[in-house]
Short mmCIF file of C-alpha atoms in Angstrom, two decimals:
data_model
loop_
_atom_site.label_atom_id
_atom_site.label_comp_id
_atom_site.label_asym_id
_atom_site.label_seq_id
_atom_site.Cartn_x
_atom_site.Cartn_y
_atom_site.Cartn_z
CA UNK A 1 120.66 140.63 21.29
CA UNK A 2 121.27 143.61 19.02
CA UNK A 3 117.72 143.26 17.81
CA UNK A 4 116.36 143.00 21.38
CA UNK A 5 118.46 146.26 22.31
CA UNK A 6 116.90 147.93 19.40
CA UNK A 7 113.35 146.71 20.37
CA UNK A 8 113.85 148.09 23.93
CA UNK A 9 115.21 151.50 22.64
CA UNK A 10 112.08 151.71 20.19
CA UNK A 11 109.70 150.85 23.12
CA UNK A 12 111.11 153.73 25.05
CA UNK A 13 111.39 156.27 22.55
CA UNK A 14 107.99 155.76 21.37
CA UNK A 15 106.90 156.55 24.81
CA UNK A 16 109.02 159.53 25.15
CA UNK A 17 110.38 157.81 28.16
CA UNK A 18 114.24 158.63 27.35
CA UNK A 19 113.98 161.65 29.45
CA UNK A 20 113.45 159.71 32.60
CA UNK A 21 116.11 157.07 31.61
CA UNK A 22 119.17 158.75 33.13
CA UNK A 23 121.71 155.93 34.09
CA UNK A 24 120.89 156.79 37.65
CA UNK A 25 117.29 156.25 37.40
CA UNK A 26 117.88 152.99 35.14
CA UNK A 27 120.12 151.56 37.79
CA UNK A 28 117.42 152.32 40.42
CA UNK A 29 114.92 150.48 38.49
CA UNK A 30 117.32 147.69 37.87
CA UNK A 31 117.59 147.45 41.88
CA UNK A 32 114.06 147.27 42.30
CA UNK A 33 113.64 144.55 39.78
CA UNK A 34 116.25 142.52 40.99
CA UNK A 35 114.63 142.79 44.48
CA UNK A 36 111.37 141.39 42.94
CA UNK A 37 113.44 138.58 41.55
CA UNK A 38 114.81 138.10 45.04
CA UNK A 39 111.37 137.93 46.47
CA UNK A 40 110.52 135.07 44.66
CA UNK A 41 113.03 132.94 46.74
CA UNK A 42 112.30 134.54 50.20
CA UNK A 43 111.99 132.00 53.05
CA UNK A 44 112.61 129.16 50.86
CA UNK A 45 115.48 126.75 51.69
CA UNK A 46 118.38 126.56 49.33
CA UNK A 47 117.04 123.27 48.45
CA UNK A 48 113.43 124.30 47.48
CA UNK A 49 115.01 127.00 45.62
CA UNK A 50 116.67 124.39 43.43
CA UNK A 51 113.15 122.87 42.89
CA UNK A 52 110.62 125.44 42.27
CA UNK A 53 107.00 124.81 41.89
CA UNK A 54 105.64 125.96 38.47
CA UNK A 55 104.04 129.23 39.63
CA UNK A 56 107.21 130.37 41.14
CA UNK A 57 109.21 129.20 38.13
CA UNK A 58 107.07 131.20 35.84
CA UNK A 59 107.81 134.21 38.25
CA UNK A 60 111.38 133.73 38.05
CA UNK A 61 111.42 134.06 34.35
CA UNK A 62 108.98 137.25 34.31
CA UNK A 63 111.44 138.95 36.70
CA UNK A 64 114.33 137.70 34.68
CA UNK A 65 113.02 139.39 31.57
CA UNK A 66 112.52 142.74 33.47
CA UNK A 67 116.10 142.52 34.99
CA UNK A 68 117.61 141.57 31.41
CA UNK A 69 115.59 144.73 29.73
CA UNK A 70 116.73 147.15 32.50
CA UNK A 71 120.23 146.00 32.39
CA UNK A 72 120.62 146.17 28.47
CA UNK A 73 118.84 149.63 28.70
CA UNK A 74 121.28 150.79 31.22
CA UNK A 75 124.34 149.36 29.42
CA UNK A 76 123.10 150.90 26.11
CA UNK A 77 122.86 154.23 27.80
CA UNK A 78 126.50 154.04 29.19
CA UNK A 79 127.92 152.64 25.99
CA UNK A 80 129.04 149.36 27.63
CA UNK A 81 128.70 145.96 25.83
CA UNK A 82 127.39 143.61 28.42
CA UNK A 83 128.83 140.37 26.87
CA UNK A 84 132.34 142.06 26.60
CA UNK A 85 132.00 143.57 30.11
CA UNK A 86 131.28 140.16 31.50
CA UNK A 87 134.07 138.29 29.47
CA UNK A 88 136.42 141.01 31.12
CA UNK A 89 135.39 140.44 34.59
CA UNK A 90 135.43 136.75 34.17
CA UNK A 91 139.09 137.13 33.21
CA UNK A 92 139.73 139.28 36.18
CA UNK A 93 138.09 136.65 38.21
CA UNK A 94 140.12 133.89 36.99
CA UNK A 95 143.28 135.92 38.38
CA UNK A 96 141.48 136.88 41.82
CA UNK A 97 140.42 133.28 42.41
CA UNK A 98 143.30 131.03 41.45
CA UNK A 99 142.09 127.48 41.44
CA UNK A 100 144.52 125.91 43.95
CA UNK A 101 143.30 128.64 46.64
CA UNK A 102 139.72 128.79 46.00
CA UNK A 103 138.59 125.38 45.31
CA UNK A 104 135.53 124.45 47.30
CA UNK A 105 135.61 127.60 49.21
CA UNK A 106 133.34 130.52 49.47
CA UNK A 107 135.52 133.37 50.88
CA UNK A 108 135.84 136.51 49.08
CA UNK A 109 139.05 136.89 47.34
CA UNK A 110 140.67 139.34 50.07
CA UNK A 111 139.82 136.81 52.69
CA UNK A 112 141.53 133.78 50.98
CA UNK A 113 144.72 132.75 52.61
CA UNK B 1 126.42 134.37 24.76
CA UNK B 2 126.40 130.62 24.52
CA UNK B 3 130.14 130.59 24.74
CA UNK B 4 130.23 133.17 27.80
CA UNK B 5 127.66 130.81 29.57
CA UNK B 6 129.73 127.89 28.98
CA UNK B 7 132.88 129.84 30.33
CA UNK B 8 130.98 130.87 33.69
CA UNK B 9 129.90 127.41 34.24
CA UNK B 10 133.47 125.93 33.58
CA UNK B 11 134.87 128.69 36.03
CA UNK B 12 132.52 127.67 38.70
CA UNK B 13 132.79 124.05 38.13
CA UNK B 14 136.52 124.05 38.25
CA UNK B 15 136.29 125.92 41.86
CA UNK B 16 133.67 123.30 42.90
CA UNK B 17 131.39 126.29 43.69
CA UNK B 18 128.25 124.79 42.24
CA UNK B 19 127.37 123.44 45.71
CA UNK B 20 126.86 127.24 46.99
CA UNK B 21 125.13 128.35 43.81
CA UNK B 22 121.62 127.52 44.56
CA UNK B 23 119.20 129.94 42.70
CA UNK B 24 118.47 131.54 46.16
CA UNK B 25 122.07 132.31 46.68
CA UNK B 26 122.77 133.53 43.14
CA UNK B 27 119.78 135.76 43.35
CA UNK B 28 121.12 137.33 46.73
CA UNK B 29 124.62 137.79 44.95
CA UNK B 30 122.94 139.55 42.04
CA UNK B 31 121.42 141.93 44.51
CA UNK B 32 124.74 142.61 46.05
CA UNK B 33 126.37 143.25 42.64
CA UNK B 34 123.62 145.50 41.13
CA UNK B 35 123.68 147.58 44.69
CA UNK B 36 127.56 148.07 43.75
CA UNK B 37 126.57 149.29 40.32
CA UNK B 38 124.04 151.63 42.14
CA UNK B 39 126.54 152.97 44.51
CA UNK B 40 128.46 154.30 41.40
CA UNK B 41 125.46 156.81 41.06
CA UNK B 42 125.11 157.76 44.78
CA UNK B 43 124.73 161.43 45.49
CA UNK B 44 125.10 162.31 41.56
CA UNK B 45 122.23 164.26 39.83
CA UNK B 46 120.46 162.75 36.89
CA UNK B 47 122.65 164.94 34.68
CA UNK B 48 125.86 163.95 36.31
CA UNK B 49 125.02 160.24 35.77
CA UNK B 50 124.75 160.92 32.05
CA UNK B 51 128.18 162.53 31.84
CA UNK B 52 130.45 160.29 34.15
CA UNK B 53 133.95 161.10 34.67
CA UNK B 54 136.38 158.20 33.39
CA UNK B 55 137.06 156.46 36.62
CA UNK B 56 133.26 155.92 37.39
CA UNK B 57 132.67 155.02 33.76
CA UNK B 58 135.20 152.34 34.13
CA UNK B 59 133.46 151.51 37.46
CA UNK B 60 130.02 151.02 35.79
CA UNK B 61 131.48 148.80 33.33
CA UNK B 62 132.99 146.30 35.75
CA UNK B 63 129.97 146.25 37.83
CA UNK B 64 127.87 145.42 34.66
CA UNK B 65 130.20 142.58 34.02
CA UNK B 66 129.64 141.31 37.65
CA UNK B 67 125.65 141.76 37.14
CA UNK B 68 125.92 140.19 33.56
CA UNK B 69 127.98 137.00 34.96
CA UNK B 70 125.58 136.34 37.88
CA UNK B 71 122.29 137.03 35.87
CA UNK B 72 123.56 134.61 33.36
CA UNK B 73 124.55 131.95 36.01
CA UNK B 74 121.03 132.35 37.77
CA UNK B 75 119.30 132.07 34.39
CA UNK B 76 121.20 128.99 33.64
CA UNK B 77 120.52 127.42 37.00
CA UNK B 78 116.77 127.98 36.32
CA UNK B 79 116.67 126.92 32.79
CA UNK B 80 115.77 130.45 31.65
CA UNK B 81 116.99 131.94 28.41
CA UNK B 82 117.50 135.56 29.24
CA UNK B 83 116.86 136.80 25.86
CA UNK B 84 113.77 134.98 25.34
CA UNK B 85 112.42 136.16 28.96
CA UNK B 86 113.31 139.70 28.12
CA UNK B 87 111.37 139.45 24.68
CA UNK B 88 108.27 138.08 26.03
CA UNK B 89 108.46 140.66 29.14
CA UNK B 90 108.72 143.44 26.10
CA UNK B 91 105.74 142.11 24.45
CA UNK B 92 103.64 142.08 27.79
CA UNK B 93 105.02 145.59 28.58
CA UNK B 94 103.50 146.82 25.26
CA UNK B 95 100.22 145.70 26.24
CA UNK B 96 100.46 147.07 29.76
CA UNK B 97 101.85 150.54 28.49
CA UNK B 98 99.69 151.16 25.49
CA UNK B 99 101.34 154.33 23.49
CA UNK B 100 98.26 156.77 23.88
CA UNK B 101 98.09 156.34 27.75
CA UNK B 102 101.71 156.12 28.60
CA UNK B 103 103.48 158.42 26.32
CA UNK B 104 105.60 161.06 28.31
CA UNK B 105 104.13 159.77 31.76
CA UNK B 106 106.38 157.74 34.42
CA UNK B 107 103.30 156.25 36.24
CA UNK B 108 103.27 152.48 36.83
CA UNK B 109 100.71 150.96 34.66
CA UNK B 110 98.03 150.45 37.44
CA UNK B 111 98.41 154.13 38.07
CA UNK B 112 97.53 155.22 34.49
CA UNK B 113 94.34 156.47 33.73
CA UNK C 1 116.47 157.94 69.80
CA UNK C 2 115.73 161.51 69.67
CA UNK C 3 119.42 162.38 70.67
CA UNK C 4 120.78 160.27 67.91
CA UNK C 5 118.49 161.78 65.23
CA UNK C 6 119.78 165.19 66.40
CA UNK C 7 123.49 163.80 66.20
CA UNK C 8 122.79 162.46 62.59
CA UNK C 9 121.28 165.90 61.53
CA UNK C 10 124.28 167.74 62.94
CA UNK C 11 126.67 165.56 61.37
CA UNK C 12 125.16 166.14 58.00
CA UNK C 13 124.57 169.77 58.52
CA UNK C 14 128.33 170.50 59.64
CA UNK C 15 129.34 168.78 56.49
CA UNK C 16 126.92 170.72 54.45
CA UNK C 17 125.48 167.50 53.14
CA UNK C 18 121.92 168.42 53.28
CA UNK C 19 121.94 169.48 49.70
CA UNK C 20 122.64 165.87 48.55
CA UNK C 21 120.16 164.28 51.03
CA UNK C 22 116.91 164.35 49.18
CA UNK C 23 114.67 161.41 50.09
CA UNK C 24 115.57 159.80 46.63
CA UNK C 25 119.29 159.99 47.34
CA UNK C 26 118.72 158.73 51.00
CA UNK C 27 116.69 155.84 49.60
CA UNK C 28 119.30 154.87 47.34
CA UNK C 29 122.03 155.12 49.95
CA UNK C 30 119.77 152.87 52.33
CA UNK C 31 119.50 150.24 49.58
CA UNK C 32 123.44 150.35 49.13
CA UNK C 33 123.93 149.92 52.83
CA UNK C 34 121.41 147.13 53.21
CA UNK C 35 123.11 145.22 50.33
CA UNK C 36 126.37 145.41 52.39
CA UNK C 37 124.41 143.93 55.25
CA UNK C 38 123.09 141.24 52.96
CA UNK C 39 126.74 140.59 51.60
CA UNK C 40 127.71 139.36 55.09
CA UNK C 41 125.39 136.45 54.56
CA UNK C 42 126.25 135.62 51.07
CA UNK C 43 127.08 131.90 50.28
CA UNK C 44 126.34 130.89 54.19
CA UNK C 45 123.64 128.37 54.95
CA UNK C 46 120.71 129.55 57.12
CA UNK C 47 122.28 127.49 60.05
CA UNK C 48 125.62 129.35 59.64
CA UNK C 49 123.82 132.67 59.47
CA UNK C 50 122.57 131.75 63.00
CA UNK C 51 126.20 131.13 64.29
CA UNK C 52 128.37 133.69 62.90
CA UNK C 53 131.95 133.70 63.67
CA UNK C 54 133.32 136.83 65.38
CA UNK C 55 134.53 138.94 62.42
CA UNK C 56 131.20 138.50 60.67
CA UNK C 57 129.18 139.24 63.70
CA UNK C 58 131.28 142.65 63.88
CA UNK C 59 130.60 143.20 60.37
CA UNK C 60 126.77 142.95 60.83
CA UNK C 61 126.92 145.39 63.68
CA UNK C 62 128.61 147.98 61.72
CA UNK C 63 126.37 147.58 58.73
CA UNK C 64 123.44 147.55 60.94
CA UNK C 65 124.74 150.79 62.35
CA UNK C 66 125.15 152.25 58.71
CA UNK C 67 121.50 151.22 57.93
CA UNK C 68 120.05 152.46 61.14
CA UNK C 69 121.70 156.23 60.47
CA UNK C 70 120.17 156.19 56.88
CA UNK C 71 116.77 154.92 57.84
CA UNK C 72 116.53 157.57 60.52
CA UNK C 73 117.90 160.46 58.36
CA UNK C 74 115.35 159.43 55.50
CA UNK C 75 112.54 159.21 57.95
CA UNK C 76 113.22 162.55 59.51
CA UNK C 77 113.35 164.07 56.00
CA UNK C 78 110.14 162.58 55.19
CA UNK C 79 108.66 163.55 58.47
CA UNK C 80 107.94 159.82 59.73
CA UNK C 81 108.31 158.55 63.23
CA UNK C 82 109.94 154.98 62.53
CA UNK C 83 108.56 153.40 65.86
CA UNK C 84 104.93 154.81 64.99
CA UNK C 85 105.08 153.74 61.27
CA UNK C 86 106.40 150.20 62.68
CA UNK C 87 103.54 149.88 65.16
CA UNK C 88 100.79 150.82 62.66
CA UNK C 89 102.45 148.40 60.11
CA UNK C 90 102.45 145.56 62.62
CA UNK C 91 98.86 146.26 63.36
CA UNK C 92 98.17 145.87 59.69
CA UNK C 93 100.05 142.68 59.46
CA UNK C 94 98.02 141.23 62.38
CA UNK C 95 95.00 141.58 60.08
CA UNK C 96 96.72 140.39 56.83
CA UNK C 97 98.22 137.41 58.52
CA UNK C 98 95.36 136.11 61.04
CA UNK C 99 96.79 133.38 63.34
CA UNK C 100 94.60 130.41 62.39
CA UNK C 101 95.64 130.96 58.48
CA UNK C 102 99.48 131.80 58.94
CA UNK C 103 100.63 129.69 61.58
CA UNK C 104 103.87 127.98 60.30
CA UNK C 105 103.59 129.02 56.82
CA UNK C 106 105.62 131.21 54.76
CA UNK C 107 103.33 132.45 52.05
CA UNK C 108 102.59 135.97 51.33
CA UNK C 109 99.17 137.07 52.55
CA UNK C 110 97.79 136.94 49.05
CA UNK C 111 98.71 133.52 48.52
CA UNK C 112 97.27 132.27 51.78
CA UNK C 113 93.96 130.20 51.37
CA UNK D 1 111.39 150.74 71.37
CA UNK D 2 111.76 147.90 73.61
CA UNK D 3 108.13 147.52 73.71
CA UNK D 4 107.87 147.52 69.93
CA UNK D 5 110.56 144.69 69.67
CA UNK D 6 108.67 142.75 72.23
CA UNK D 7 105.58 143.03 69.98
CA UNK D 8 107.37 141.94 66.80
CA UNK D 9 108.75 138.82 68.61
CA UNK D 10 105.22 137.81 69.78
CA UNK D 11 103.81 138.47 66.30
CA UNK D 12 106.34 136.01 64.84
CA UNK D 13 106.34 133.69 67.85
CA UNK D 14 102.39 133.19 67.59
CA UNK D 15 102.54 132.52 63.96
CA UNK D 16 105.56 129.88 64.34
CA UNK D 17 107.62 131.74 62.03
CA UNK D 18 110.93 131.93 64.06
CA UNK D 19 111.71 128.71 61.96
CA UNK D 20 112.17 130.81 58.85
CA UNK D 21 113.81 133.89 60.60
CA UNK D 22 117.55 133.00 60.19
CA UNK D 23 119.56 136.43 59.88
CA UNK D 24 120.30 135.47 56.24
CA UNK D 25 116.55 135.29 55.38
CA UNK D 26 115.85 138.26 57.39
CA UNK D 27 118.42 140.26 55.78
CA UNK D 28 116.93 139.20 52.41
CA UNK D 29 113.62 140.28 53.50
CA UNK D 30 114.86 143.48 54.54
CA UNK D 31 116.52 144.08 50.97
CA UNK D 32 113.11 143.32 49.53
CA UNK D 33 111.20 145.92 51.66
CA UNK D 34 114.06 148.53 51.23
CA UNK D 35 113.49 148.03 47.34
CA UNK D 36 109.87 148.57 47.85
CA UNK D 37 110.67 151.92 49.60
CA UNK D 38 113.12 152.84 46.80
CA UNK D 39 110.51 152.01 44.17
CA UNK D 40 108.28 155.03 45.64
CA UNK D 41 110.95 157.45 44.45
CA UNK D 42 111.61 155.67 41.19
CA UNK D 43 111.59 158.26 38.08
CA UNK D 44 110.99 161.05 40.39
CA UNK D 45 113.37 163.94 40.23
CA UNK D 46 115.47 164.76 43.48
CA UNK D 47 113.23 167.91 43.77
CA UNK D 48 109.97 165.89 43.37
CA UNK D 49 111.12 163.54 45.94
CA UNK D 50 111.34 166.39 48.29
CA UNK D 51 107.52 167.20 47.96
CA UNK D 52 105.84 164.15 47.50
CA UNK D 53 102.04 164.02 47.00
CA UNK D 54 100.00 162.59 49.59
CA UNK D 55 99.46 158.95 48.35
CA UNK D 56 103.27 158.64 47.79
CA UNK D 57 103.96 160.15 51.19
CA UNK D 58 101.74 157.44 52.74
CA UNK D 59 103.38 154.95 50.77
CA UNK D 60 106.71 155.86 52.12
CA UNK D 61 105.30 155.47 55.69
CA UNK D 62 104.11 152.02 55.14
CA UNK D 63 107.43 150.97 53.68
CA UNK D 64 109.32 152.60 56.49
CA UNK D 65 107.33 150.71 58.78
CA UNK D 66 107.97 147.41 56.97
CA UNK D 67 111.87 148.31 57.02
CA UNK D 68 111.82 149.13 60.82
CA UNK D 69 110.06 145.99 61.48
CA UNK D 70 112.54 143.73 59.68
CA UNK D 71 115.67 145.77 60.90
CA UNK D 72 114.57 145.44 64.59
CA UNK D 73 113.81 141.63 64.12
CA UNK D 74 117.10 141.20 62.38
CA UNK D 75 119.16 143.10 65.21
CA UNK D 76 117.33 141.19 67.65
CA UNK D 77 118.10 137.99 66.23
CA UNK D 78 121.79 139.01 66.16
CA UNK D 79 121.91 140.28 69.44
CA UNK D 80 122.67 143.93 68.17
CA UNK D 81 121.37 147.13 69.57
CA UNK D 82 120.50 149.33 66.67
CA UNK D 83 120.76 152.77 68.44
CA UNK D 84 124.02 151.55 69.97
CA UNK D 85 125.40 150.34 66.59
CA UNK D 86 124.26 153.69 64.98
CA UNK D 87 126.06 155.70 67.82
CA UNK D 88 129.25 153.82 67.10
CA UNK D 89 129.09 154.21 63.62
CA UNK D 90 128.35 157.85 63.50
CA UNK D 91 131.55 158.26 65.86
CA UNK D 92 133.45 156.46 63.21
CA UNK D 93 131.99 158.49 60.43
CA UNK D 94 133.05 161.60 62.30
CA UNK D 95 136.80 160.38 62.04
CA UNK D 96 136.41 159.06 58.53
CA UNK D 97 134.98 162.33 57.42
CA UNK D 98 136.68 165.20 59.05
CA UNK D 99 135.03 168.57 58.68
CA UNK D 100 137.50 170.24 56.79
CA UNK D 101 137.92 167.68 54.09
CA UNK D 102 134.41 166.80 53.55
CA UNK D 103 132.30 169.88 53.70
CA UNK D 104 130.10 170.05 50.86
CA UNK D 105 131.70 167.21 49.04
CA UNK D 106 129.98 163.90 48.02
CA UNK D 107 132.92 161.82 47.53
CA UNK D 108 133.35 158.67 49.75
CA UNK D 109 136.03 158.75 52.35
CA UNK D 110 138.54 156.74 50.34
CA UNK D 111 138.30 159.30 47.43
CA UNK D 112 138.82 162.46 49.83
CA UNK D 113 141.99 164.16 49.06
#
């Protein structure tokens, strides 16, 4: 991952694109890419989304590539380690969604009784 | 990262949440989380987004944690390796945005002359 | 609708918020609100989304209110008439999706054979 | 607007697309279209977004057309009147953002002191 982050930074620096890459703009770009990923699943049933035909499968991989690049670029700009941030959040989620209350239920934590 | 992915899977399996986690639903959840990250930057100038006060900085870290968890869960469900997908896409971007044409310009590749 | 647009403009002018309301920022805010609307449907099946319990139904109405306000504010800022824009687009869609090719099929127009 | 809503319904009924148009799917489609609108502003400064060149201006009108069509289709499916929902929300916003506290300030209501 460190190597990939270094490559992303070099890619942007060589094109003199850092001037555009404020966290605000990178977050906007990340939203746009995530919507392109979402579009691959548009009008499919849940079940169909679990069994994508090859062209759609390939499209998800490309869009996940874009999303990952932008997420790493944004996190780097903010000085955030994505894996560490995910680990902390997972720990918080363990507290917000205790096993006995949340098993088999899709409610948000503040709707759990 | 492998360890984090294993933890995410265990978290969801223990709560019997895999039934909800079709790729379509995970892509929707990823969109929702990315919008929460985007919201942190709402109404800020580009410059302000580069110098966030501590509470907003902390909020970005939490939202990046959520985005990372959902991106890894979705990629795992689809059998996609996020780092490999990003590397491939970066290589494709090098071809779409050659240095001499794209330096210092923000246009999309199909608008570059 | 003209009256509503006038009320939205007065609301923003009285709070001296026009300074923040560049089209870019309004489009970001619109994205954030649409994601809150999307969140109401998260983890539901298609069928469940057609029969929402009252609290969720109420939530969709509030989020649709926010989305409408922001859409009208953005369109006003850009000098676009939303109804006219929708009518033109609907006409274009009639050409892109001819009846005989698109009936009962969810593919995007460029995937229709 | 009533006429436009009737046209949208006829367009979808003629193509037998109502089967795909659960509120969940329409909300997803709305997100995708809003992201395409957001993309028009990507990498622009706030100031540039206030003075779009003609091609981008045209693009915003088309995307606003798509967003309006989907918003009306979703609201119709849910039995929500968009103008009424916006009016109610604007009234609520007047209470959440009293003039003396919110003038010239971009904070969210729960951050206003």
